[in-house]
PDB file of C-alpha atoms in Angstrom:
ATOM      1  CA  GLU A   1      -7.258  -5.037 -13.037  1.00 73.00           C
ATOM      2  CA  PRO A   2      -6.338  -1.343 -13.146  1.00 78.00           C
ATOM      3  CA  GLU A   3      -3.989  -0.207 -10.420  1.00 89.00           C
ATOM      4  CA  VAL A   4      -2.254   2.877  -9.109  1.00 94.00           C
ATOM      5  CA  THR A   5       1.460   2.968  -9.882  1.00 94.00           C
ATOM      6  CA  GLN A   6       4.190   5.004  -8.215  1.00 96.00           C
ATOM      7  CA  THR A   7       7.773   5.832  -9.081  1.00 96.00           C
ATOM      8  CA  PRO A   8      10.386   5.556  -7.818  1.00 96.00           C
ATOM      9  CA  SER A   9       9.894   2.698  -5.394  1.00 94.00           C
ATOM     10  CA  HIS A  10      12.811   3.945  -3.300  1.00 96.00           C
ATOM     11  CA  GLN A  11      14.513   7.308  -3.114  1.00 97.00           C
ATOM     12  CA  VAL A  12      17.459   8.424  -1.033  1.00 98.00           C
ATOM     13  CA  THR A  13      18.189  12.130  -0.837  1.00 97.00           C
ATOM     14  CA  GLN A  14      20.247  14.600   1.139  1.00 97.00           C
ATOM     15  CA  MET A  15      18.588  16.949   3.590  1.00 97.00           C
ATOM     16  CA  GLY A  16      17.651  20.193   1.882  1.00 97.00           C
ATOM     17  CA  GLN A  17      17.266  18.655  -1.545  1.00 97.00           C
ATOM     18  CA  GLU A  18      14.064  18.704  -3.557  1.00 97.00           C
ATOM     19  CA  VAL A  19      12.308  15.470  -4.396  1.00 98.00           C
ATOM     20  CA  ILE A  20       9.421  14.708  -6.701  1.00 97.00           C
ATOM     21  CA  LEU A  21       7.367  11.593  -6.167  1.00 98.00           C
ATOM     22  CA  ARG A  22       5.288  10.434  -9.082  1.00 97.00           C
ATOM     23  CA  CYS A  23       2.003   8.603  -9.298  1.00 97.00           C
ATOM     24  CA  VAL A  24      -0.195   7.375 -12.108  1.00 96.00           C
ATOM     25  CA  PRO A  25      -3.740   7.029 -10.766  1.00 96.00           C
ATOM     26  CA  ILE A  26      -6.297   4.624 -12.170  1.00 94.00           C
ATOM     27  CA  SER A  27      -7.312   6.053 -15.529  1.00 91.00           C
ATOM     28  CA  ASN A  28     -10.987   6.873 -14.933  1.00 90.00           C
ATOM     29  CA  HIS A  29     -10.449   8.179 -11.410  1.00 93.00           C
ATOM     30  CA  LEU A  30     -10.856  11.879 -10.739  1.00 91.00           C
ATOM     31  CA  TYR A  31      -9.861  12.222  -7.081  1.00 93.00           C
ATOM     32  CA  PHE A  32      -6.291  11.895  -5.960  1.00 95.00           C
ATOM     33  CA  TYR A  33      -4.622  11.685  -2.584  1.00 95.00           C
ATOM     34  CA  TRP A  34      -1.254  11.526  -0.912  1.00 97.00           C
ATOM     35  CA  TYR A  35      -0.704   9.827   2.425  1.00 97.00           C
ATOM     36  CA  ARG A  36       2.462   9.076   4.318  1.00 96.00           C
ATOM     37  CA  GLN A  37       3.508   6.472   6.828  1.00 93.00           C
ATOM     38  CA  ILE A  38       6.518   7.025   9.023  1.00 93.00           C
ATOM     39  CA  LEU A  39       8.052   3.671   9.915  1.00 88.00           C
ATOM     40  CA  GLY A  40       6.089   1.949  12.647  1.00 84.00           C
ATOM     41  CA  GLN A  41       3.386   4.591  12.753  1.00 87.00           C
ATOM     42  CA  LYS A  42      -0.096   4.981  11.370  1.00 88.00           C
ATOM     43  CA  VAL A  43      -0.898   6.137   7.874  1.00 92.00           C
ATOM     44  CA  GLU A  44      -1.518   9.905   7.767  1.00 94.00           C
ATOM     45  CA  PHE A  45      -3.409  11.963   5.235  1.00 94.00           C
ATOM     46  CA  LEU A  46      -1.482  14.703   3.477  1.00 96.00           C
ATOM     47  CA  VAL A  47      -3.637  16.142   0.702  1.00 95.00           C
ATOM     48  CA  SER A  48      -6.526  15.543  -1.654  1.00 93.00           C
ATOM     49  CA  PHE A  49      -6.755  16.925  -5.177  1.00 93.00           C
ATOM     50  CA  TYR A  50      -9.572  17.306  -7.652  1.00 91.00           C
ATOM     51  CA  ASN A  51     -10.072  19.298 -10.824  1.00 89.00           C
ATOM     52  CA  ASN A  52      -6.538  20.674 -10.643  1.00 89.00           C
ATOM     53  CA  GLU A  53      -7.040  22.054  -7.178  1.00 91.00           C
ATOM     54  CA  ILE A  54      -6.251  21.004  -3.652  1.00 92.00           C
ATOM     55  CA  SER A  55      -9.547  20.167  -1.979  1.00 90.00           C
ATOM     56  CA  GLU A  56      -8.217  19.385   1.464  1.00 89.00           C
ATOM     57  CA  LYS A  57      -4.851  19.314   3.184  1.00 92.00           C
ATOM     58  CA  SER A  58      -3.567  18.350   6.592  1.00 92.00           C
ATOM     59  CA  GLU A  59      -1.374  20.275   8.980  1.00 92.00           C
ATOM     60  CA  ILE A  60       1.576  18.216   7.776  1.00 93.00           C
ATOM     61  CA  PHE A  61       1.167  19.607   4.267  1.00 95.00           C
ATOM     62  CA  ASP A  62       2.992  22.882   4.782  1.00 93.00           C
ATOM     63  CA  ASP A  63       4.639  25.238   2.302  1.00 94.00           C
ATOM     64  CA  GLN A  64       7.404  22.720   1.637  1.00 96.00           C
ATOM     65  CA  PHE A  65       4.919  20.434  -0.074  1.00 97.00           C
ATOM     66  CA  SER A  66       3.119  20.896  -3.362  1.00 97.00           C
ATOM     67  CA  VAL A  67       1.098  18.720  -5.688  1.00 96.00           C
ATOM     68  CA  GLU A  68       0.528  18.902  -9.384  1.00 94.00           C
ATOM     69  CA  ARG A  69      -1.153  17.087 -12.209  1.00 92.00           C
ATOM     70  CA  PRO A  70       1.217  18.045 -15.007  1.00 86.00           C
ATOM     71  CA  ASP A  71      -0.574  16.022 -17.670  1.00 87.00           C
ATOM     72  CA  GLY A  72      -3.564  13.763 -18.073  1.00 78.00           C
ATOM     73  CA  SER A  73      -2.020  10.811 -16.306  1.00 86.00           C
ATOM     74  CA  ASN A  74       0.574  11.814 -13.709  1.00 93.00           C
ATOM     75  CA  PHE A  75       0.039  13.179 -10.223  1.00 96.00           C
ATOM     76  CA  THR A  76       3.114  14.408  -8.373  1.00 97.00           C
ATOM     77  CA  LEU A  77       4.113  15.320  -4.848  1.00 98.00           C
ATOM     78  CA  LYS A  78       7.040  17.706  -4.504  1.00 97.00           C
ATOM     79  CA  ILE A  79       8.952  18.314  -1.309  1.00 97.00           C
ATOM     80  CA  ARG A  80      10.991  21.467  -1.825  1.00 96.00           C
ATOM     81  CA  SER A  81      13.612  21.186   0.889  1.00 95.00           C
ATOM     82  CA  THR A  82      13.582  17.800   2.533  1.00 97.00           C
ATOM     83  CA  LYS A  83      14.063  17.339   6.250  1.00 96.00           C
ATOM     84  CA  LEU A  84      15.151  14.237   8.144  1.00 96.00           C
ATOM     85  CA  GLU A  85      11.611  13.851   9.460  1.00 95.00           C
ATOM     86  CA  ASP A  86      10.253  13.584   5.922  1.00 97.00           C
ATOM     87  CA  SER A  87      11.668  10.059   5.780  1.00 97.00           C
ATOM     88  CA  ALA A  88       8.622   7.876   5.309  1.00 97.00           C
ATOM     89  CA  MET A  89       6.635   5.746   2.916  1.00 95.00           C
ATOM     90  CA  TYR A  90       4.520   7.950   0.665  1.00 97.00           C
ATOM     91  CA  PHE A  91       1.357   6.493  -0.773  1.00 96.00           C
ATOM     92  CA  CYS A  92      -0.660   7.834  -3.639  1.00 97.00           C
ATOM     93  CA  ALA A  93      -4.327   6.880  -3.865  1.00 96.00           C
ATOM     94  CA  SER A  94      -7.155   7.566  -6.253  1.00 95.00           C
ATOM     95  CA  SER A  95     -10.899   7.150  -6.293  1.00 94.00           C
ATOM     96  CA  GLU A  96     -13.603   7.338  -8.887  1.00 93.00           C
ATOM     97  CA  SER A  97     -15.892   9.559  -6.861  1.00 89.00           C
ATOM     98  CA  ARG A  98     -15.460  12.072  -4.098  1.00 84.00           C
ATOM     99  CA  PHE A  99     -16.135   9.695  -1.211  1.00 83.00           C
ATOM    100  CA  GLY A 100     -15.508   6.500  -3.107  1.00 88.00           C
ATOM    101  CA  THR A 101     -13.142   3.746  -2.170  1.00 90.00           C
ATOM    102  CA  GLN A 102      -9.543   4.902  -2.339  1.00 94.00           C
ATOM    103  CA  TYR A 103      -7.140   2.562  -4.087  1.00 94.00           C
ATOM    104  CA  PHE A 104      -3.532   2.847  -3.082  1.00 94.00           C
ATOM    105  CA  GLY A 105      -0.321   2.556  -5.024  1.00 94.00           C
ATOM    106  CA  PRO A 106       2.638   0.493  -3.823  1.00 92.00           C
ATOM    107  CA  GLY A 107       4.314   3.496  -2.215  1.00 94.00           C
ATOM    108  CA  THR A 108       7.630   5.305  -2.491  1.00 96.00           C
ATOM    109  CA  ARG A 109      10.049   4.802   0.354  1.00 95.00           C
ATOM    110  CA  LEU A 110      11.835   8.104   0.918  1.00 98.00           C
ATOM    111  CA  LEU A 111      14.967   8.275   3.030  1.00 97.00           C
ATOM    112  CA  VAL A 112      16.417  11.678   3.869  1.00 97.00           C
ATOM    113  CA  LEU A 113      20.025  11.642   5.072  1.00 97.00           C
TER     114      LEU A 113
ATOM    115  CA  ALA B   1     -12.604  14.591  15.394  1.00 69.00           C
ATOM    116  CA  GLN B   2     -13.030  11.000  14.386  1.00 76.00           C
ATOM    117  CA  THR B   3     -10.623   8.472  15.882  1.00 88.00           C
ATOM    118  CA  VAL B   4      -9.995   4.829  15.123  1.00 94.00           C
ATOM    119  CA  THR B   5      -8.627   2.411  17.714  1.00 95.00           C
ATOM    120  CA  GLN B   6      -7.136  -0.986  17.099  1.00 96.00           C
ATOM    121  CA  SER B   7      -6.439  -2.486  20.486  1.00 95.00           C
ATOM    122  CA  GLN B   8      -4.471  -5.525  19.327  1.00 95.00           C
ATOM    123  CA  PRO B   9      -0.968  -4.531  18.195  1.00 95.00           C
ATOM    124  CA  GLU B  10      -0.116  -8.134  17.262  1.00 97.00           C
ATOM    125  CA  MET B  11      -1.968 -11.382  16.737  1.00 97.00           C
ATOM    126  CA  SER B  12      -1.126 -14.816  15.464  1.00 97.00           C
ATOM    127  CA  VAL B  13      -3.196 -17.674  14.113  1.00 97.00           C
ATOM    128  CA  GLN B  14      -2.564 -21.148  12.786  1.00 97.00           C
ATOM    129  CA  GLU B  15      -3.060 -21.776   9.116  1.00 97.00           C
ATOM    130  CA  ALA B  16      -6.656 -22.780   8.274  1.00 97.00           C
ATOM    131  CA  GLU B  17      -8.028 -21.346  11.506  1.00 97.00           C
ATOM    132  CA  THR B  18     -10.208 -18.292  11.997  1.00 98.00           C
ATOM    133  CA  VAL B  19      -9.078 -15.022  13.519  1.00 98.00           C
ATOM    134  CA  THR B  20     -10.894 -11.808  14.389  1.00 98.00           C
ATOM    135  CA  LEU B  21      -9.258  -8.391  14.436  1.00 98.00           C
ATOM    136  CA  SER B  22     -10.878  -5.634  16.478  1.00 98.00           C
ATOM    137  CA  CYS B  23     -11.530  -2.026  15.581  1.00 97.00           C
ATOM    138  CA  THR B  24     -13.521   0.629  17.380  1.00 96.00           C
ATOM    139  CA  TYR B  25     -14.119   4.173  16.309  1.00 94.00           C
ATOM    140  CA  ASP B  26     -15.408   7.331  17.793  1.00 91.00           C
ATOM    141  CA  THR B  27     -17.881   9.502  15.955  1.00 85.00           C
ATOM    142  CA  SER B  28     -21.123  11.274  16.634  1.00 82.00           C
ATOM    143  CA  GLU B  29     -22.171  11.066  13.022  1.00 80.00           C
ATOM    144  CA  ASN B  30     -24.620   8.722  11.393  1.00 82.00           C
ATOM    145  CA  ASN B  31     -23.425   8.257   7.834  1.00 83.00           C
ATOM    146  CA  TYR B  32     -19.865   7.126   7.217  1.00 88.00           C
ATOM    147  CA  TYR B  33     -17.785   4.403   5.641  1.00 92.00           C
ATOM    148  CA  LEU B  34     -15.432   1.912   7.219  1.00 94.00           C
ATOM    149  CA  PHE B  35     -12.620   0.001   5.592  1.00 96.00           C
ATOM    150  CA  TRP B  36     -10.070  -2.668   6.289  1.00 97.00           C
ATOM    151  CA  TYR B  37      -6.794  -2.408   4.423  1.00 96.00           C
ATOM    152  CA  LYS B  38      -4.046  -5.017   4.373  1.00 95.00           C
ATOM    153  CA  GLN B  39      -0.355  -4.121   4.220  1.00 91.00           C
ATOM    154  CA  PRO B  40       1.872  -7.157   3.547  1.00 91.00           C
ATOM    155  CA  PRO B  41       5.667  -6.999   4.001  1.00 85.00           C
ATOM    156  CA  SER B  42       5.896  -5.358   0.577  1.00 81.00           C
ATOM    157  CA  ARG B  43       4.125  -2.404   2.319  1.00 80.00           C
ATOM    158  CA  GLN B  44       1.568  -1.900  -0.418  1.00 82.00           C
ATOM    159  CA  MET B  45      -1.870  -0.949   0.954  1.00 87.00           C
ATOM    160  CA  ILE B  46      -4.524  -3.310  -0.349  1.00 92.00           C
ATOM    161  CA  LEU B  47      -8.258  -2.858   0.182  1.00 94.00           C
ATOM    162  CA  VAL B  48      -9.785  -5.844   1.942  1.00 96.00           C
ATOM    163  CA  ILE B  49     -13.351  -4.786   2.581  1.00 96.00           C
ATOM    164  CA  ARG B  50     -15.667  -1.763   2.791  1.00 95.00           C
ATOM    165  CA  GLN B  51     -18.788  -1.187   4.872  1.00 95.00           C
ATOM    166  CA  GLU B  52     -21.324   1.607   4.558  1.00 92.00           C
ATOM    167  CA  ALA B  53     -22.747   2.617   7.932  1.00 90.00           C
ATOM    168  CA  TYR B  54     -26.291   2.865   6.599  1.00 88.00           C
ATOM    169  CA  LYS B  55     -26.242  -0.800   5.587  1.00 88.00           C
ATOM    170  CA  GLN B  56     -27.239  -3.207   8.309  1.00 84.00           C
ATOM    171  CA  GLN B  57     -25.898  -6.213   6.458  1.00 91.00           C
ATOM    172  CA  ASN B  58     -22.289  -7.053   7.211  1.00 94.00           C
ATOM    173  CA  ALA B  59     -19.953  -6.908   4.220  1.00 94.00           C
ATOM    174  CA  THR B  60     -18.197 -10.066   3.060  1.00 94.00           C
ATOM    175  CA  GLU B  61     -15.444 -10.735   0.538  1.00 94.00           C
ATOM    176  CA  ASN B  62     -14.638 -14.403   0.164  1.00 95.00           C
ATOM    177  CA  ARG B  63     -12.842 -15.454   3.376  1.00 97.00           C
ATOM    178  CA  PHE B  64     -13.084 -11.950   4.855  1.00 97.00           C
ATOM    179  CA  SER B  65     -16.148 -10.688   6.661  1.00 97.00           C
ATOM    180  CA  VAL B  66     -16.924  -7.933   9.110  1.00 97.00           C
ATOM    181  CA  ASN B  67     -19.015  -7.702  12.228  1.00 96.00           C
ATOM    182  CA  PHE B  68     -20.344  -4.147  12.157  1.00 95.00           C
ATOM    183  CA  GLN B  69     -21.990  -3.061  15.389  1.00 94.00           C
ATOM    184  CA  LYS B  70     -23.050   0.525  14.797  1.00 92.00           C
ATOM    185  CA  ALA B  71     -24.372   1.241  18.269  1.00 92.00           C
ATOM    186  CA  ALA B  72     -21.204  -0.094  19.835  1.00 94.00           C
ATOM    187  CA  LYS B  73     -19.058   1.660  17.192  1.00 94.00           C
ATOM    188  CA  SER B  74     -17.277  -1.574  16.521  1.00 95.00           C
ATOM    189  CA  PHE B  75     -16.034  -2.912  13.186  1.00 96.00           C
ATOM    190  CA  SER B  76     -14.163  -6.205  13.511  1.00 97.00           C
ATOM    191  CA  LEU B  77     -12.651  -8.213  10.677  1.00 98.00           C
ATOM    192  CA  LYS B  78     -12.963 -11.980  10.593  1.00 98.00           C
ATOM    193  CA  ILE B  79     -10.581 -13.992   8.460  1.00 98.00           C
ATOM    194  CA  SER B  80     -11.685 -17.563   7.902  1.00 97.00           C
ATOM    195  CA  ASP B  81      -9.450 -20.417   6.760  1.00 97.00           C
ATOM    196  CA  SER B  82      -6.336 -18.290   7.328  1.00 98.00           C
ATOM    197  CA  GLN B  83      -3.599 -18.632   4.754  1.00 97.00           C
ATOM    198  CA  LEU B  84       0.112 -17.870   4.967  1.00 96.00           C
ATOM    199  CA  GLY B  85      -0.436 -15.037   2.502  1.00 95.00           C
ATOM    200  CA  ASP B  86      -2.708 -13.324   5.014  1.00 96.00           C
ATOM    201  CA  THR B  87       0.340 -12.434   7.081  1.00 96.00           C
ATOM    202  CA  ALA B  88       0.328  -8.635   7.064  1.00 96.00           C
ATOM    203  CA  MET B  89      -0.485  -5.471   8.951  1.00 95.00           C
ATOM    204  CA  TYR B  90      -4.201  -4.795   8.934  1.00 97.00           C
ATOM    205  CA  PHE B  91      -5.473  -1.242   9.206  1.00 96.00           C
ATOM    206  CA  CYS B  92      -8.990  -0.170  10.009  1.00 97.00           C
ATOM    207  CA  ALA B  93      -9.976   3.168   8.449  1.00 96.00           C
ATOM    208  CA  PHE B  94     -12.862   5.618   8.648  1.00 92.00           C
ATOM    209  CA  LEU B  95     -14.270   8.035   6.087  1.00 90.00           C
ATOM    210  CA  TYR B  96     -16.853  10.655   6.979  1.00 82.00           C
ATOM    211  CA  PRO B  97     -18.406  12.122   3.839  1.00 74.00           C
ATOM    212  CA  GLN B  98     -20.999  14.354   5.439  1.00 64.00           C
ATOM    213  CA  GLY B  99     -18.304  16.280   7.219  1.00 65.00           C
ATOM    214  CA  GLY B 100     -16.986  17.203   3.803  1.00 72.00           C
ATOM    215  CA  SER B 101     -13.683  15.500   4.448  1.00 74.00           C
ATOM    216  CA  GLU B 102     -12.299  13.032   1.968  1.00 81.00           C
ATOM    217  CA  LYS B 103      -9.486  11.846   4.153  1.00 88.00           C
ATOM    218  CA  LEU B 104      -9.237   8.350   5.489  1.00 92.00           C
ATOM    219  CA  VAL B 105      -8.495   8.202   9.203  1.00 92.00           C
ATOM    220  CA  PHE B 106      -6.479   5.118  10.043  1.00 94.00           C
ATOM    221  CA  GLY B 107      -5.959   3.110  13.193  1.00 95.00           C
ATOM    222  CA  LYS B 108      -2.470   2.096  14.273  1.00 93.00           C
ATOM    223  CA  GLY B 109      -2.817  -1.355  12.797  1.00 94.00           C
ATOM    224  CA  THR B 110      -2.691  -4.975  13.915  1.00 96.00           C
ATOM    225  CA  LYS B 111       0.199  -7.147  12.848  1.00 96.00           C
ATOM    226  CA  LEU B 112      -1.187 -10.568  11.954  1.00 97.00           C
ATOM    227  CA  THR B 113       1.069 -13.599  11.596  1.00 97.00           C
ATOM    228  CA  VAL B 114      -0.294 -16.804  10.124  1.00 97.00           C
ATOM    229  CA  ASN B 115       1.766 -19.780  11.267  1.00 97.00           C
ATOM    230  CA  PRO B 116       2.122 -22.994   9.257  1.00 95.00           C
TER     231      PRO B 116
END
């Protein structure tokens, strides 16, 4: 069964450093999402992406964040200058249609020191 | 804004028994989707079940079924014949297409432990 994959599974970085989280969505899916989950808290929406454009973003998704689909398979989330409060689990998701079921990847656990 | 409430932070059940997890939501809209996702200790988010609000019939997936009460804005998940592998956090989530938003709105989750 096709699945969303994410790399790396864990990342430790120093405050102020840039990180890039990578995702490979399910191959025939066209809509891509990033969510995050701070430990012990609910899952929060960050951004949705379609046709090489951001279609929706949350208040969390400020100028420090960016997303890109650099090729036909990868979907990336970049945090330009990480803060301690960016420590969280970051989930990528994809769906076949705009309001279709979103399938999640296994997540990247980011720790900012 | 739509909100999702899961009033049971933790629950436990004996293996092979049945357990029901509660979820309520707040919306004034008529057409939306509801989901249950499972997050085992590995922390991967796994889709359990999906319900379209316009469908009166409750969704089922093997041992998992929902009790969707639209008027009461309630969407509970029933797990029958609980197995040890069902131990996980369970999140209820809401999607409102007609508002133009693609984002899933999640509840805080219920931690379910299945005991041998």
